[in-house]
Tab-separated table of C-alpha atoms in Angstrom:
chain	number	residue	atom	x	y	z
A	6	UNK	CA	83.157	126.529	115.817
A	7	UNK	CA	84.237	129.984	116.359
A	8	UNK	CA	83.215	133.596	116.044
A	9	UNK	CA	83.845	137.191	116.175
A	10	UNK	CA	82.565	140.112	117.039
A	11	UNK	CA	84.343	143.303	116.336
A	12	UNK	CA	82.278	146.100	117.808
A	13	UNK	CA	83.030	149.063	115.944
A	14	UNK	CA	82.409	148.970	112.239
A	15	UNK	CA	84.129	152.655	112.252
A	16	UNK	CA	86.432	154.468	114.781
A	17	UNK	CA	87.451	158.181	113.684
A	18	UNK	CA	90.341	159.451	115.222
A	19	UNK	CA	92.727	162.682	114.906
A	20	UNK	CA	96.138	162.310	114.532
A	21	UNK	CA	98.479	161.613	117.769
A	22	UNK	CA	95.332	160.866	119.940
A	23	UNK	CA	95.187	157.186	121.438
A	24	UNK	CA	93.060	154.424	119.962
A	25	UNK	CA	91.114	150.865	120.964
A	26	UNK	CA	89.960	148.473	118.380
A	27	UNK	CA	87.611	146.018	120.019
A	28	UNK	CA	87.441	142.397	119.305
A	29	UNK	CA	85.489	139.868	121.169
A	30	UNK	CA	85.445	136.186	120.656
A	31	UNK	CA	83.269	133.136	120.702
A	32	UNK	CA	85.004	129.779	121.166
A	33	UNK	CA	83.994	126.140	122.597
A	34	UNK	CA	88.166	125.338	122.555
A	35	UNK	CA	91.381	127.343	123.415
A	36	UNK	CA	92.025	129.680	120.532
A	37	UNK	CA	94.944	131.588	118.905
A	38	UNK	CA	94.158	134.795	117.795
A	39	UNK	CA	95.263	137.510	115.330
A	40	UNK	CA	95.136	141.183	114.313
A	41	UNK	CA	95.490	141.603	110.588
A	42	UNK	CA	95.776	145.293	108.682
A	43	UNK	CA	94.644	146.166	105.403
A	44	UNK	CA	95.554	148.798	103.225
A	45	UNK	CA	93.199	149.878	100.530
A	46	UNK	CA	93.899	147.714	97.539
A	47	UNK	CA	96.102	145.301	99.458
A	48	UNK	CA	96.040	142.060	100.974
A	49	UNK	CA	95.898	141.742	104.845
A	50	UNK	CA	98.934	142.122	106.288
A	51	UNK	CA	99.752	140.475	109.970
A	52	UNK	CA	100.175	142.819	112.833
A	53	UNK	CA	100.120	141.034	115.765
A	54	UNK	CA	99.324	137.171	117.308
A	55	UNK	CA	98.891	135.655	120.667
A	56	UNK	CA	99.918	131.999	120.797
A	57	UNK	CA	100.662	131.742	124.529
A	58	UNK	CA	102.813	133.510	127.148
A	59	UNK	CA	102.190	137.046	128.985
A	60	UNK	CA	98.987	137.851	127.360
A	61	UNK	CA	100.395	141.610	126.654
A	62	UNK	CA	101.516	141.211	123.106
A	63	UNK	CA	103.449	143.914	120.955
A	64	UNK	CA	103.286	144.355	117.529
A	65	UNK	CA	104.675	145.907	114.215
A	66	UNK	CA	103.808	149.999	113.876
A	67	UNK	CA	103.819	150.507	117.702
A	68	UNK	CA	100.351	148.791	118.185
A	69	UNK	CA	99.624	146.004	120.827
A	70	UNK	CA	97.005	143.807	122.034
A	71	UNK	CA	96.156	142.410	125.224
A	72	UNK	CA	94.167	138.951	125.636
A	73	UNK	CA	91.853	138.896	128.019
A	74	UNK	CA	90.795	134.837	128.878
A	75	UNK	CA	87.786	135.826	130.562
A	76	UNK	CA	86.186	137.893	128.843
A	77	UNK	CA	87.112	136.701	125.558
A	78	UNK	CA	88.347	139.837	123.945
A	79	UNK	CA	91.776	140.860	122.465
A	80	UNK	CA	91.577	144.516	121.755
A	81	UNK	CA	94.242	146.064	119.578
A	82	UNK	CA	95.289	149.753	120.867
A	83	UNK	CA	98.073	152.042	119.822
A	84	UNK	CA	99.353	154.949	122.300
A	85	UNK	CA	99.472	157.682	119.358
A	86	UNK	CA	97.932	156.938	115.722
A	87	UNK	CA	99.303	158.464	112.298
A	88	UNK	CA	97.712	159.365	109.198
A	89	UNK	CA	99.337	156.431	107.834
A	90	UNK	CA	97.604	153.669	110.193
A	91	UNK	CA	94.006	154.905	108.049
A	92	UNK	CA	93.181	151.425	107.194
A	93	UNK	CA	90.891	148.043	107.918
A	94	UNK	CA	91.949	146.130	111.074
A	95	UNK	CA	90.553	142.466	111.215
A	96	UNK	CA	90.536	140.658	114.301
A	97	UNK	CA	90.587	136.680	113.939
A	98	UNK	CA	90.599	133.422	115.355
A	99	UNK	CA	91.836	130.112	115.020
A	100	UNK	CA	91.272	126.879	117.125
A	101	UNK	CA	94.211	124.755	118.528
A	102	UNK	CA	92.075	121.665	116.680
A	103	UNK	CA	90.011	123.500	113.981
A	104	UNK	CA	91.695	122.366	111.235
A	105	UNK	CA	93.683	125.622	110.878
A	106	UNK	CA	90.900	127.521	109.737
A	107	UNK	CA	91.198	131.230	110.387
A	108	UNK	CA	87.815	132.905	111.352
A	109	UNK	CA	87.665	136.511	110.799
A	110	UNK	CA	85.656	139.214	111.853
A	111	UNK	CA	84.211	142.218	109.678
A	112	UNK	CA	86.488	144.407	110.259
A	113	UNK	CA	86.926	148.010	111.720
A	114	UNK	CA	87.721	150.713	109.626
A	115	UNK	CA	90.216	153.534	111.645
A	116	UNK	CA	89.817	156.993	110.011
A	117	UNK	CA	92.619	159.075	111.304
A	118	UNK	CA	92.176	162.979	110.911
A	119	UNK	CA	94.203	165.430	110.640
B	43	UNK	CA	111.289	136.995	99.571
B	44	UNK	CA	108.695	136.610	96.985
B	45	UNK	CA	105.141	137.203	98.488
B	46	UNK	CA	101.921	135.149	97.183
B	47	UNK	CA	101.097	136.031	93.801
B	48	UNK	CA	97.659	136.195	92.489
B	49	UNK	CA	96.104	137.572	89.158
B	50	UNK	CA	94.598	139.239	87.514
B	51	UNK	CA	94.227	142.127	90.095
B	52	UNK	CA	90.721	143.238	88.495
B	53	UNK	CA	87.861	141.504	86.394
B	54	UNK	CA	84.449	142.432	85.426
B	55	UNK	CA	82.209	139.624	83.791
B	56	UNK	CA	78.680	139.651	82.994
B	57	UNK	CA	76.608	137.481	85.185
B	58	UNK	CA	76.144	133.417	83.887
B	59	UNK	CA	79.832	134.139	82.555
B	60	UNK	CA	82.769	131.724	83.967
B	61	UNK	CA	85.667	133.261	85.153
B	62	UNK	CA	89.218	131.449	87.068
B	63	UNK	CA	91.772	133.073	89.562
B	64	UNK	CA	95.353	132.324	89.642
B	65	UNK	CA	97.381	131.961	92.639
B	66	UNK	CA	101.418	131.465	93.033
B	67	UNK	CA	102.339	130.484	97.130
B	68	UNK	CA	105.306	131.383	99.015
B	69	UNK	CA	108.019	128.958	97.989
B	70	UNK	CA	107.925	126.014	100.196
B	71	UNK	CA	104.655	126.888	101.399
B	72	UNK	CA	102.449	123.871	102.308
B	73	UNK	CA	99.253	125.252	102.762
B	74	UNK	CA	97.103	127.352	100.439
B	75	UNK	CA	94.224	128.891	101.528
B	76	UNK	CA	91.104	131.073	98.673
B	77	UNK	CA	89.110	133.677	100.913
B	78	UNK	CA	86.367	135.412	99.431
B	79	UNK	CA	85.853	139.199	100.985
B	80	UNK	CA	82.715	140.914	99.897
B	81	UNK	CA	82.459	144.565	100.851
B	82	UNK	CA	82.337	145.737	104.131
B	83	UNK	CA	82.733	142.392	105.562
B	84	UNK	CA	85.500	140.113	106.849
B	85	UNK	CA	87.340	137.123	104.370
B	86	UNK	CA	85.560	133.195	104.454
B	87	UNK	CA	87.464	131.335	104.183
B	88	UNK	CA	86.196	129.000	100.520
B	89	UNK	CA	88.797	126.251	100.537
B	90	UNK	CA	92.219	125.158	102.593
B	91	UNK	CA	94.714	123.366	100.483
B	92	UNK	CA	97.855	121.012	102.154
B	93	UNK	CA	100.059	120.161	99.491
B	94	UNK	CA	97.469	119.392	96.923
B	95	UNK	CA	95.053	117.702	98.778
B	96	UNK	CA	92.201	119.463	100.429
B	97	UNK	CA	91.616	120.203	103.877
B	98	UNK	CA	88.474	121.768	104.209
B	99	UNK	CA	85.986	123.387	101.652
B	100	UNK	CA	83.084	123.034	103.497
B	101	UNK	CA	82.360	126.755	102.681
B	102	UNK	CA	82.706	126.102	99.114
B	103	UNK	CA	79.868	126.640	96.692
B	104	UNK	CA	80.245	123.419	95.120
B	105	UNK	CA	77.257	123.973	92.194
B	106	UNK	CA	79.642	126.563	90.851
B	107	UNK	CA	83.005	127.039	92.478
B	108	UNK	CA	86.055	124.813	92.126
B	109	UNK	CA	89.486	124.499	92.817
B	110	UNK	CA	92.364	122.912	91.862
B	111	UNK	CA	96.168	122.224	93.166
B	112	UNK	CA	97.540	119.462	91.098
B	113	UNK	CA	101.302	119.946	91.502
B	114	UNK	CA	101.253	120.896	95.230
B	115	UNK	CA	102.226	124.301	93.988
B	116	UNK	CA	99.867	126.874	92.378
B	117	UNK	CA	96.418	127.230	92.171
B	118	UNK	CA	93.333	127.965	90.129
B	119	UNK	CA	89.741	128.876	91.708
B	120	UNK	CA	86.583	129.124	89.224
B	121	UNK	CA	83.420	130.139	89.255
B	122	UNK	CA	81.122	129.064	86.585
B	123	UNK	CA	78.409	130.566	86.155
B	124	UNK	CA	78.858	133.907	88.142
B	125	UNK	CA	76.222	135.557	89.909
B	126	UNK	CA	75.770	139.241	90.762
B	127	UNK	CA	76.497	138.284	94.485
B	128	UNK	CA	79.828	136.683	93.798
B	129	UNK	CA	81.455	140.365	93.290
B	130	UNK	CA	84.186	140.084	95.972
B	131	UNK	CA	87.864	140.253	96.723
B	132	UNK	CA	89.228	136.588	96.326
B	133	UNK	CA	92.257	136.411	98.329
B	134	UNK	CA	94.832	134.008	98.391
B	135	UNK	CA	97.248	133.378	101.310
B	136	UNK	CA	99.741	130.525	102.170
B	137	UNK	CA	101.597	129.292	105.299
B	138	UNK	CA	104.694	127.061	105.792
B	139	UNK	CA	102.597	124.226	107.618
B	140	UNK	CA	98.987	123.262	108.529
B	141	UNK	CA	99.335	123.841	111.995
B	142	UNK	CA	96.852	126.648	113.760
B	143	UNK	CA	99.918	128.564	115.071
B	144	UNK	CA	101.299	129.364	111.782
B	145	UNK	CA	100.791	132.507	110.300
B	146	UNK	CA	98.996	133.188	106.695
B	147	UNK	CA	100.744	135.544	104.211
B	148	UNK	CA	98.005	136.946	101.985
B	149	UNK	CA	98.363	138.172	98.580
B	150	UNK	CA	96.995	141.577	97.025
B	151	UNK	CA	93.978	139.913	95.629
B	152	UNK	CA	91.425	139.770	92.967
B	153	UNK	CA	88.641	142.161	92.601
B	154	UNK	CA	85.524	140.875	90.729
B	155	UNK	CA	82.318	142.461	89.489
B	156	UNK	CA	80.101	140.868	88.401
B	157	UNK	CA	77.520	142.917	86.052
């Protein structure tokens, strides 16, 4: 089975300053993993994955997330946030056998001020 | 492309009432997937689809959810009866294949309150 931990339930921000997301995971096999976005009233939209390869991954709106084996985390950051990335980030998992089930995490809400 | 449908976007019941989702996949998409999001937390996944046989709904309330995929296509979730604690988002995503590296594409979801 697997699980995840995001650490930060809310992260305020002001515009054009940098920002970290945390997500840390739980796994007894290799995992893929995922950030998701979601807009108010919207379904979760997929930002980034990490399926193998250079464990640096870029994503869509300028964000990108690094997977780190040994400490199983896979925190999203972004250099310089807009108003516009004010949303819920979800961090989740799936295992290479699990049956494709996705496990998410509960979320971190990103307030960015102006 | 056409994104996963679902409807309605909103319903409020009273509680013992039944009440069914409807969800239209991706075209082509094997896999269907119901999450239930309650507020403040992450989806659960309730029930995995391929095709229209299930995969896993071992997160399923059985004594009053159910779900359906008879044509391999669209689906239906119920509840019957609903409780107060079943007010959630029920979100419905599909992906091309079963396979863990394949991504989900989730629709807008259905809000339910239950009063």
């Amino acid at each position: 089975a697997q699980s995840v931990t995001q650490l930060d339930s809310q992260v305020p921000v002001f515009e054009e300053a940098p920002v970290e997301l945390r997500c840390n995971y739980s796994s007894s096999v290799s995992v893929y993993l995922f950030w998701y976005v979601q807009y108010p009233n919207q379904g979760l939209q997929l930002l980034l994955k990490y399926l193998s390869g250079s464990t640096l991954v870029k994503g869509i709106n300028g964000f990108e997330a690094e997977f780190n084996k040994s400490q199983t985390s896979f925190h999203l950051r972004k250099p310089s946030v807009h108003i516009s990335d004010t949303a819920e980030y979800f961090c989740a998992v799936r295992g290479y056998n699990a049956g494709n089930m996705l496990t998410f995490g509960g979320g971190t809400r990103l307030m960015v001020k102006p | 492309e056409a994104g996963v449908a679902q409807s309605p976007r909103y319903k409020i019941i009273e509680k013992r009432q039944s009440v069914a989702f409807w969800c239209n996949p991706i075209s082509g998409h094997a896999t269907l997937y119901w999450y239930q999001q309650i507020l403040g937390q992450g989806p659960k996944l309730l029930i995995q689809f391929q095709n229209n046989g299930v995969v896993d709904d071992s997160q399923l309330p059985k004594d009053r959810f159910s779900a359906e995929r008879l044509k391999g296509v669209d689906s239906t979730l119920k509840i019957q009866p609903a409780k107060l604690e079943d007010s959630a988002v029920y979100l419905c995503a599909s992906s091309l294949a079963g396979t863990a590296n394949t991504e989900a594409f989730f629709g807008q979801g259905t809000r339910l309150t239950v009063v």
